[in-house]
mmCIF file of C-alpha atoms in Angstrom:
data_model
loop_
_atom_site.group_PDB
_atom_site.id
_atom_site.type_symbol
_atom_site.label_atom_id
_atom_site.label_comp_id
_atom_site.label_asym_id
_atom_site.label_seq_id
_atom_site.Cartn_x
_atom_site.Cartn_y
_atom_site.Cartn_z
ATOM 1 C CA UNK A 27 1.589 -6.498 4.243
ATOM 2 C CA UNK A 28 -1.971 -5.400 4.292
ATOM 3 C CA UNK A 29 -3.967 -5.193 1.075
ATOM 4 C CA UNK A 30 -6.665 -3.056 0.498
ATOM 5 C CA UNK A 31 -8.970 -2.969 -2.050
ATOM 6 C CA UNK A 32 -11.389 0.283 -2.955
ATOM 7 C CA UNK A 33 -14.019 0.545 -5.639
ATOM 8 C CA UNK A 34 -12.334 3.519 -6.945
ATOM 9 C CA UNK A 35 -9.001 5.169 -7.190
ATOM 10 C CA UNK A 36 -10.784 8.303 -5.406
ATOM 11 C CA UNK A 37 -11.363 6.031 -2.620
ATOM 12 C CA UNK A 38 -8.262 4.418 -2.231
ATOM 13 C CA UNK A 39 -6.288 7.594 -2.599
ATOM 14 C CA UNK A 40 -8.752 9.257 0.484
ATOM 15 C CA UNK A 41 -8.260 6.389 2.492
ATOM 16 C CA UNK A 42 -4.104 6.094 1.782
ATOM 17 C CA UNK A 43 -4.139 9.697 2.551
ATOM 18 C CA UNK A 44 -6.056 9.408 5.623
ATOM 19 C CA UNK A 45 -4.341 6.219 7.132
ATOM 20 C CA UNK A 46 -0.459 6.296 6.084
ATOM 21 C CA UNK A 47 2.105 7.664 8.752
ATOM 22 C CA UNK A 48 4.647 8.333 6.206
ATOM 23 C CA UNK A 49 5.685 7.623 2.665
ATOM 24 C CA UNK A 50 7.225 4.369 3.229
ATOM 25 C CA UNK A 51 4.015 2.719 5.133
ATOM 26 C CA UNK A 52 2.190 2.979 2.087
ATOM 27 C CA UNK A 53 2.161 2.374 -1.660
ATOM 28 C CA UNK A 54 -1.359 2.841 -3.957
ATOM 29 C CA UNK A 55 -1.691 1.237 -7.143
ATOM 30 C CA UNK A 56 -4.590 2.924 -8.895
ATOM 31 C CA UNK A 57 -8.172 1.172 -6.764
ATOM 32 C CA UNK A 58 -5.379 -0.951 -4.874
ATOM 33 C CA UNK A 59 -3.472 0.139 -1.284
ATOM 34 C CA UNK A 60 -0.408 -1.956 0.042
ATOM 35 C CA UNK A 61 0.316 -1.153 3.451
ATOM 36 C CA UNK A 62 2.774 -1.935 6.141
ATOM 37 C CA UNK A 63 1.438 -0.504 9.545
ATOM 38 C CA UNK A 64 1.535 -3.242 12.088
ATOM 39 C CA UNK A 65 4.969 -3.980 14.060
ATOM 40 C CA UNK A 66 5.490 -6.657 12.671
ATOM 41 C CA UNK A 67 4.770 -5.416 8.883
ATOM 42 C CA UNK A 68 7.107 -2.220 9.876
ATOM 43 C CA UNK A 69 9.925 -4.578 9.530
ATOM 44 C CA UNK A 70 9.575 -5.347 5.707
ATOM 45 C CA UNK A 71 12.448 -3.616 4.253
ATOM 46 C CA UNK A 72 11.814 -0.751 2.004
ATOM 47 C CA UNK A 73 13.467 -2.645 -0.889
ATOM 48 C CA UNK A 74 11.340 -5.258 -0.447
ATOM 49 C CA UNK A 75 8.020 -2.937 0.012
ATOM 50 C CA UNK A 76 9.154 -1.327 -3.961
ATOM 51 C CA UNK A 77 9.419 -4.969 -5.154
ATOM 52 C CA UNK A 78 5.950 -5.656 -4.165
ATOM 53 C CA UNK A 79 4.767 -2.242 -4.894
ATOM 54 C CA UNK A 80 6.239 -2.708 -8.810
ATOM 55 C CA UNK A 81 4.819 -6.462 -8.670
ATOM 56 C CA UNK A 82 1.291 -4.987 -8.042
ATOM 57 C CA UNK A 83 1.859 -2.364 -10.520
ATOM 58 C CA UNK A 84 2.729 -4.617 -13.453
ATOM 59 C CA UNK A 85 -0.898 -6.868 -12.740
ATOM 60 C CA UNK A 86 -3.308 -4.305 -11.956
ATOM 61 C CA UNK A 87 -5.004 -3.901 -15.320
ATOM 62 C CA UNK A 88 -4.855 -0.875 -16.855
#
């Protein structure tokens, strides 16, 4: 997992919408963008991607 972090939530969502493939590569978290591009990130099962997705979500202050 790749983790990105913008000064904005404009930015990050510009840049998530720009970079993803699909739905699944990708989660944003308000200024914060997970990602799992690479070969060896594609094999992170999607479970496991919403688990860290939801982990983010619970820290990133409000």
């Amino acid at each position: 997992m790749s983790v990105y972090e913008f000064p904005n939530e404009t930015a990050a969502e510009a840049w998530t919408t720009a970079m993803s493939w699909n739905d699944e590569d990708v989660c944003r978290v308000g200024y914060l963008t997970l990602t799992w591009t690479t070969c060896d990130q594609q094999r992170t099962p999607i479970a496991t991607r919403e688990q860290l997705c939801g982990l983010t979500q619970s820290m990133a202050p409000a």
